[in-house]
XYZ file of C-alpha atoms in Angstrom:
466
model
C -115.444 -3.662 -288.714
C -117.339 -0.436 -289.434
C -115.684 1.144 -286.452
C -112.318 0.553 -288.075
C -113.071 2.111 -291.455
C -112.376 5.655 -290.429
C -108.899 5.054 -289.049
C -106.591 7.494 -290.760
C -102.945 6.741 -290.265
C -99.902 5.006 -291.694
C -98.893 1.872 -289.859
C -95.720 -0.049 -290.119
C -95.823 -3.696 -289.101
C -92.438 -5.223 -288.476
C -91.851 -8.940 -288.542
C -88.684 -9.727 -286.669
C -87.286 -13.149 -287.601
C -85.308 -15.026 -284.988
C -82.198 -15.562 -287.063
C -79.997 -14.139 -288.319
C -80.285 -11.302 -285.758
C -78.613 -7.963 -286.462
C -77.617 -7.655 -282.795
C -75.785 -10.368 -280.872
C -76.890 -11.315 -277.344
C -75.682 -8.735 -274.880
C -74.437 -6.459 -277.654
C -74.799 -2.846 -276.593
C -77.364 -0.535 -278.154
C -75.804 2.943 -278.229
C -77.299 5.916 -279.970
C -75.558 9.294 -280.357
C -77.391 11.242 -283.012
C -75.374 13.956 -284.695
C -78.667 15.849 -285.256
C -82.183 15.810 -283.870
C -84.303 14.790 -286.898
C -87.118 12.441 -287.533
C -85.063 9.924 -289.424
C -82.745 9.297 -286.455
C -85.785 9.211 -284.217
C -87.393 6.591 -286.367
C -84.152 4.614 -286.300
C -84.106 4.737 -282.551
C -87.656 3.416 -282.292
C -86.969 0.554 -284.663
C -83.882 -0.361 -282.693
C -85.903 -0.387 -279.431
C -88.477 -2.662 -281.016
C -85.855 -4.998 -282.475
C -83.749 -5.483 -279.398
C -86.757 -5.721 -277.024
C -88.500 -8.232 -279.281
C -85.249 -10.244 -279.579
C -85.260 -10.657 -275.826
C -82.633 -8.008 -275.125
C -84.714 -5.159 -273.499
C -82.915 -1.921 -272.898
C -83.344 0.380 -269.994
C -86.059 2.729 -271.353
C -84.455 5.847 -269.932
C -81.254 5.050 -271.745
C -83.146 4.992 -275.029
C -85.383 7.966 -274.429
C -82.989 10.231 -272.564
C -81.477 12.808 -274.808
C -84.029 12.300 -277.553
C -86.783 14.329 -276.104
C -85.811 17.276 -278.418
C -86.814 15.131 -281.365
C -89.783 13.068 -280.150
C -92.287 15.522 -281.350
C -91.005 15.241 -284.985
C -93.143 12.565 -286.589
C -91.181 10.675 -289.262
C -92.756 9.998 -292.674
C -92.779 6.819 -294.659
C -89.586 7.574 -296.483
C -87.761 8.353 -293.247
C -88.935 5.129 -291.717
C -87.759 3.115 -294.704
C -84.408 4.855 -294.586
C -84.047 4.073 -290.864
C -85.025 0.448 -291.342
C -82.463 0.114 -294.172
C -79.709 1.585 -292.062
C -80.415 -0.985 -289.326
C -80.029 -3.749 -291.913
C -83.493 -4.931 -292.877
C -84.994 -5.729 -296.304
C -87.961 -3.384 -296.190
C -91.066 -3.868 -298.418
C -93.985 -1.502 -298.303
C -97.412 -3.203 -298.373
C -100.906 -1.617 -298.433
C -104.453 -2.729 -297.507
C -107.772 -1.236 -298.353
C -109.922 0.813 -295.891
C -111.352 -1.296 -293.152
C -108.437 -3.684 -293.029
C -107.311 -2.873 -289.559
C -108.266 -6.346 -288.306
C -105.889 -7.854 -290.889
C -103.113 -5.697 -289.353
C -103.975 -6.896 -285.863
C -103.829 -10.539 -287.083
C -100.408 -9.776 -288.706
C -99.125 -8.464 -285.426
C -100.379 -11.512 -283.509
C -99.307 -14.186 -285.973
C -95.509 -13.919 -285.640
C -95.825 -14.289 -281.864
C -97.686 -17.601 -282.345
C -95.128 -18.801 -284.896
C -92.085 -18.020 -282.675
C -91.053 -14.731 -284.420
C -91.568 -11.273 -283.003
C -93.512 -8.389 -284.283
C -93.750 -4.625 -283.762
C -95.526 -1.798 -285.449
C -95.437 1.940 -285.659
C -98.562 4.126 -286.007
C -98.190 7.426 -287.761
C -100.861 10.074 -288.071
C -100.370 13.624 -289.197
C -99.459 14.839 -285.777
C -98.693 11.779 -283.670
C -96.948 8.459 -283.747
C -96.604 5.479 -281.390
C -94.819 2.087 -281.306
C -96.004 -1.286 -280.032
C -93.970 -4.477 -279.623
C -94.088 -7.763 -277.760
C -91.461 -8.242 -275.097
C -90.834 -11.965 -274.483
C -88.880 -11.533 -271.283
C -91.973 -10.682 -269.289
C -94.510 -11.743 -271.888
C -96.144 -8.411 -272.145
C -97.008 -5.971 -274.962
C -95.358 -2.588 -274.693
C -96.562 0.791 -276.087
C -94.013 3.641 -276.472
C -95.590 7.127 -276.709
C -92.792 9.396 -277.914
C -94.572 12.636 -276.993
C -94.662 11.691 -273.395
C -91.473 9.614 -273.591
C -93.325 6.908 -271.696
C -93.450 3.132 -272.168
C -96.405 1.298 -270.771
C -97.624 -2.371 -270.706
C -100.838 -3.034 -272.572
C -102.822 -6.144 -273.736
C -104.212 -6.864 -277.124
C -107.724 -6.108 -276.007
C -106.639 -2.559 -275.124
C -104.774 -2.406 -278.411
C -107.857 -3.345 -280.391
C -110.159 -1.161 -278.382
C -108.100 1.994 -278.041
C -105.571 1.991 -280.762
C -107.014 0.271 -283.858
C -110.319 2.030 -283.358
C -108.745 5.450 -282.937
C -110.071 7.924 -285.573
C -107.797 10.771 -286.464
C -109.453 13.242 -288.761
C -109.686 12.151 -292.384
C -109.480 8.762 -293.982
C -106.688 6.886 -295.784
C -105.652 3.455 -296.941
C -103.600 1.569 -294.378
C -99.937 1.230 -295.345
C -97.330 -0.701 -293.403
C -93.769 -1.769 -293.800
C -93.018 -5.479 -293.703
C -89.442 -6.233 -292.462
C -88.157 -9.766 -292.956
C -84.856 -11.151 -291.813
C -82.071 -8.541 -292.060
C -80.082 -8.466 -295.250
C -76.827 -8.606 -293.226
C -75.803 -8.007 -289.620
C -75.624 -4.256 -289.091
C -73.876 -2.183 -286.467
C -76.066 -1.272 -283.583
C -77.285 2.402 -283.651
C -75.331 4.508 -281.264
C -77.099 5.386 -278.003
C -75.895 7.808 -275.428
C -77.432 7.820 -271.998
C -76.887 11.576 -271.707
C -78.539 14.509 -273.394
C -76.884 17.465 -274.944
C -78.363 19.552 -272.153
C -76.656 17.463 -269.525
C -73.301 18.058 -271.177
C -73.925 21.764 -271.518
C -74.898 21.869 -267.813
C -71.740 20.020 -266.858
C -69.545 22.376 -268.877
C -71.168 25.453 -267.235
C -70.637 23.897 -263.807
C -67.004 23.099 -264.614
C -66.339 26.661 -265.763
C -67.809 28.030 -262.598
C -65.723 25.673 -260.450
C -62.530 26.682 -262.342
C -63.188 30.343 -261.674
C -64.104 29.821 -257.998
C -61.604 27.252 -256.911
C -58.547 27.417 -259.252
C -58.295 31.073 -260.270
C -56.761 33.338 -257.633
C -56.988 36.993 -258.604
C -54.253 37.887 -256.055
C -51.771 35.295 -257.377
C -50.122 36.232 -260.618
C -49.005 32.603 -261.071
C -52.587 31.344 -260.737
C -54.132 29.705 -263.779
C -56.736 31.591 -265.664
C -59.931 30.228 -267.108
C -58.568 30.504 -270.594
C -55.769 28.108 -269.598
C -58.269 25.210 -269.479
C -59.725 23.418 -272.464
C -63.054 21.681 -271.970
C -64.088 19.008 -274.511
C -67.001 16.589 -274.611
C -65.780 13.094 -275.347
C -68.896 11.032 -274.692
C -69.590 9.695 -272.110
C -67.114 11.982 -270.376
C -66.209 15.729 -270.307
C -62.420 16.204 -270.546
C -60.665 19.171 -268.941
C -57.004 19.855 -269.670
C -54.647 22.617 -268.626
C -52.296 21.949 -271.577
C -52.907 23.317 -275.093
C -56.179 22.650 -276.788
C -54.511 20.458 -279.380
C -52.798 18.352 -276.691
C -56.054 17.948 -274.634
C -57.841 16.928 -277.919
C -55.218 14.358 -278.739
C -55.764 12.679 -275.356
C -59.532 12.931 -275.675
C -59.927 11.804 -279.281
C -57.011 9.434 -279.191
C -56.431 7.534 -275.896
C -59.786 8.020 -274.256
C -61.992 7.470 -277.306
C -59.953 4.421 -278.341
C -59.816 2.767 -274.929
C -63.487 3.316 -274.184
C -64.556 1.918 -277.609
C -62.417 -1.139 -277.230
C -63.471 -1.821 -273.646
C -67.097 -1.543 -274.693
C -66.690 -3.805 -277.613
C -65.119 -6.451 -275.354
C -67.015 -6.084 -272.096
C -69.406 -3.241 -271.432
C -72.884 -2.685 -272.795
C -73.687 0.583 -270.857
C -72.039 3.927 -270.364
C -71.778 5.325 -266.887
C -75.126 6.548 -265.723
C -73.844 10.122 -265.043
C -71.606 12.580 -266.920
C -68.151 12.104 -265.466
C -65.222 14.466 -265.545
C -61.653 13.646 -266.748
C -59.118 16.136 -265.489
C -55.793 16.041 -267.298
C -53.065 18.074 -265.522
C -49.854 18.803 -267.258
C -47.272 17.875 -264.682
C -46.664 17.209 -260.984
C -47.013 20.845 -259.776
C -50.264 21.494 -261.600
C -51.668 18.089 -260.528
C -50.888 18.499 -256.858
C -52.054 22.122 -256.577
C -55.235 21.883 -258.562
C -56.420 18.536 -257.114
C -56.193 19.949 -253.548
C -58.030 23.106 -254.561
C -60.680 21.210 -256.498
C -61.416 18.394 -254.136
C -60.121 19.646 -250.741
C -57.376 17.086 -250.355
C -53.998 16.328 -251.804
C -53.699 13.313 -254.173
C -52.453 10.097 -252.540
C -50.851 8.849 -255.805
C -48.564 10.733 -258.143
C -50.137 9.277 -261.248
C -53.899 9.605 -261.051
C -57.091 8.019 -259.745
C -60.825 7.649 -260.138
C -63.086 9.102 -257.462
C -66.692 7.835 -257.630
C -67.591 10.278 -254.837
C -66.505 13.290 -256.983
C -67.557 11.700 -260.301
C -64.058 12.437 -261.658
C -60.993 10.786 -263.064
C -57.924 12.849 -262.142
C -54.641 12.462 -263.936
C -51.054 13.739 -263.950
C -51.001 13.094 -267.616
C -47.321 13.924 -267.840
C -46.587 10.456 -266.420
C -48.209 8.837 -269.487
C -51.443 7.293 -270.488
C -51.186 3.889 -268.708
C -52.972 5.167 -265.537
C -55.590 6.942 -267.650
C -56.553 3.685 -269.423
C -56.509 1.822 -266.132
C -58.770 4.286 -264.433
C -61.138 4.451 -267.410
C -62.022 0.873 -266.775
C -63.287 1.507 -263.286
C -66.403 3.628 -263.992
C -67.276 1.273 -266.859
C -67.082 -1.701 -264.482
C -68.942 0.240 -261.794
C -71.887 0.740 -264.233
C -71.906 -2.715 -265.837
C -70.784 -5.060 -263.060
C -71.314 -3.273 -259.710
C -70.788 -6.501 -257.804
C -67.340 -7.044 -259.279
C -64.843 -7.733 -256.490
C -61.719 -5.615 -256.127
C -59.334 -8.395 -257.309
C -60.918 -8.651 -260.749
C -61.717 -4.931 -261.012
C -58.103 -4.040 -260.432
C -56.710 -7.019 -262.287
C -58.481 -6.156 -265.512
C -57.792 -2.479 -265.182
C -54.090 -3.129 -264.539
C -53.941 -5.377 -267.577
C -54.530 -2.384 -269.814
C -51.993 -0.092 -268.195
C -49.694 -1.315 -270.986
C -51.765 -2.184 -273.989
C -52.028 -2.047 -277.747
C -54.554 -2.895 -280.427
C -54.309 -6.388 -281.878
C -56.781 -7.712 -284.470
C -59.045 -4.823 -283.672
C -59.164 -5.571 -279.956
C -57.571 -4.027 -276.827
C -54.651 -6.285 -275.797
C -52.675 -6.079 -272.564
C -48.919 -6.394 -272.651
C -46.354 -7.220 -269.939
C -45.495 -4.223 -267.776
C -43.637 -3.091 -264.664
C -45.709 -5.224 -262.323
C -44.061 -8.390 -263.686
C -40.722 -8.164 -261.844
C -42.321 -7.842 -258.363
C -44.606 -10.785 -259.108
C -41.714 -12.946 -260.251
C -39.833 -12.159 -257.032
C -42.910 -13.066 -255.055
C -43.272 -16.353 -256.865
C -39.618 -17.239 -256.260
C -40.115 -16.405 -252.563
C -43.294 -18.498 -252.359
C -45.184 -15.391 -251.414
C -48.146 -15.515 -253.829
C -51.585 -16.449 -252.416
C -53.608 -19.308 -253.859
C -56.168 -18.251 -256.376
C -58.969 -19.147 -253.933
C -57.383 -16.787 -251.408
C -56.986 -14.067 -254.011
C -60.596 -14.430 -255.297
C -61.995 -14.391 -251.751
C -60.143 -11.343 -250.572
C -62.355 -8.547 -249.227
C -61.798 -5.002 -250.475
C -59.804 -4.039 -247.416
C -57.768 -7.209 -247.632
C -56.966 -6.687 -251.307
C -55.604 -3.158 -250.631
C -53.653 -4.135 -247.466
C -49.885 -4.245 -247.082
C -49.632 -6.934 -249.831
C -51.516 -4.869 -252.396
C -48.589 -4.928 -254.795
C -48.590 -8.711 -255.017
C -52.445 -8.821 -255.227
C -52.514 -6.287 -258.134
C -49.779 -8.174 -259.990
C -51.281 -11.643 -259.442
C -54.674 -10.504 -260.527
C -53.185 -8.706 -263.587
C -51.209 -11.712 -264.789
C -54.103 -14.094 -264.248
C -56.069 -11.793 -266.608
C -53.046 -11.798 -268.918
C -52.947 -15.617 -268.866
C -56.605 -15.806 -269.741
C -56.175 -13.286 -272.406
C -53.390 -15.330 -274.052
C -55.685 -18.344 -274.239
C -58.702 -16.400 -275.572
C -60.734 -16.857 -272.398
C -60.682 -13.423 -270.795
C -63.840 -12.010 -272.332
C -65.684 -15.312 -271.709
C -64.618 -15.165 -268.109
C -65.892 -11.566 -267.590
C -69.252 -12.349 -269.091
C -69.647 -15.742 -267.209
C -68.565 -14.154 -263.942
C -70.989 -11.251 -264.322
C -73.816 -13.551 -265.158
C -73.099 -15.941 -262.238
C -72.104 -13.398 -259.656
C -75.168 -13.940 -257.463
C -74.192 -17.616 -257.103
C -70.423 -17.118 -257.240
C -69.563 -13.686 -255.896
C -65.843 -14.321 -255.729
C -65.565 -15.686 -259.215
C -63.549 -18.665 -258.071
C -65.942 -21.403 -259.147
C -66.503 -19.670 -262.460
C -62.747 -19.584 -262.956
C -62.508 -23.317 -262.209
C -65.186 -24.099 -264.689
C -63.584 -21.939 -267.425
C -60.299 -23.614 -266.826
C -62.001 -27.019 -266.763
C -60.096 -28.223 -263.732
C -60.646 -29.228 -260.155
C -56.909 -29.184 -259.406
C -56.283 -25.480 -258.933
C -52.964 -26.161 -257.216
C -51.665 -27.792 -260.424
C -53.089 -24.883 -262.441
C -51.272 -22.336 -260.212
C -47.973 -24.186 -260.768
C -48.524 -23.946 -264.549
C -49.486 -20.323 -264.263
C -46.449 -19.478 -262.144
C -44.176 -21.247 -264.704
C -45.633 -19.200 -267.452
C -45.230 -15.916 -265.485
C -41.555 -16.743 -264.809
C -41.063 -17.118 -268.578
C -42.454 -13.658 -269.355
C -40.166 -10.674 -269.911
C -40.496 -6.900 -269.585
C -39.518 -4.854 -271.379
């Protein structure tokens, strides 16, 4: 124990009770600090420890990325307590005399044996580190904020290298004990992209506008000042209408739709900064798309191009296509194995939508009439056929029926409160059920899909639009 007497640091030991948990299973951890300070940095570290110890580990780069500008700011005791309180814990400071490091190590080990989880943060005058146990792979993790690195360790290493470390000076050990959270708290907001990435994207966009859209020899050519560029995380929005109009689309439709989609389905933002181009009319849309991307648009409304990392809209046609296309990059990031029928069906559901009880809610839309005609003409595939379509088959000559059938299957599931459950079950089981057909059968609790299709068709024929 004599080797431990000289340890000079503040240590926070966090006991994480199993229930009630402040974050639900699969709930996203998102962090978008308005400022780079040590309090928000401490909050981020606590959130990492909590979610990892609760069995919901996050991709490390999504937690660390964008926070490197604050990692070298060591939080003090008050800032850690404030961060813990914001997350929703009942925080109690405890102290131990010099030489009590072994007690701290026992404190860290004990909750693991008892079925709870623990983590602790070490603070010295110029450094700080975080350790937690991650049950998914049964390893201890050490996060070193200065290097933005997470490594696996064992308790022998911890005892040998950490608890025996001797920063200059001596002090009484002090740590923070966190019991069950006082109440469930919103997850801290995490963005996967740094401020530097957004600034770099804005600079790139301005250069592209000057080089591809501005023609000095054409008096009718747009000028750089005609374009408004706004950051609406996780996107950058570019509009050639007024700044106020561009801002209304960005802070209204885009922000609302993305927030509601993430609340219902998606834990992660796209893994790159994507562009959203909003062109104010057919002429602007056609001319600028061809100049920007080297080809004329194939749809008069808008589209998402993964290759170009861009959503491109003729926004004068309304926001339905914008909301539809917003879903695609979110699905691409969170459920990359999603087949076209469900990707397009869910996106199409929100072409006409509203907020209901705080959730995004799809309404009937123009696709209904064509589907009703196809039903009356006995021209709708079985659900097995729909689910098993390949991408090329889905977008073939019968694409209109495929879109509508997939949309109104999603609508039917939504009406019965089963749509979110279907998404999460399908995503979880996609390796075993890549088409989603067996997952659909299980959710509907039926082996007689022909009978279900009759019931579904009858319901579709009862619907009206507008």
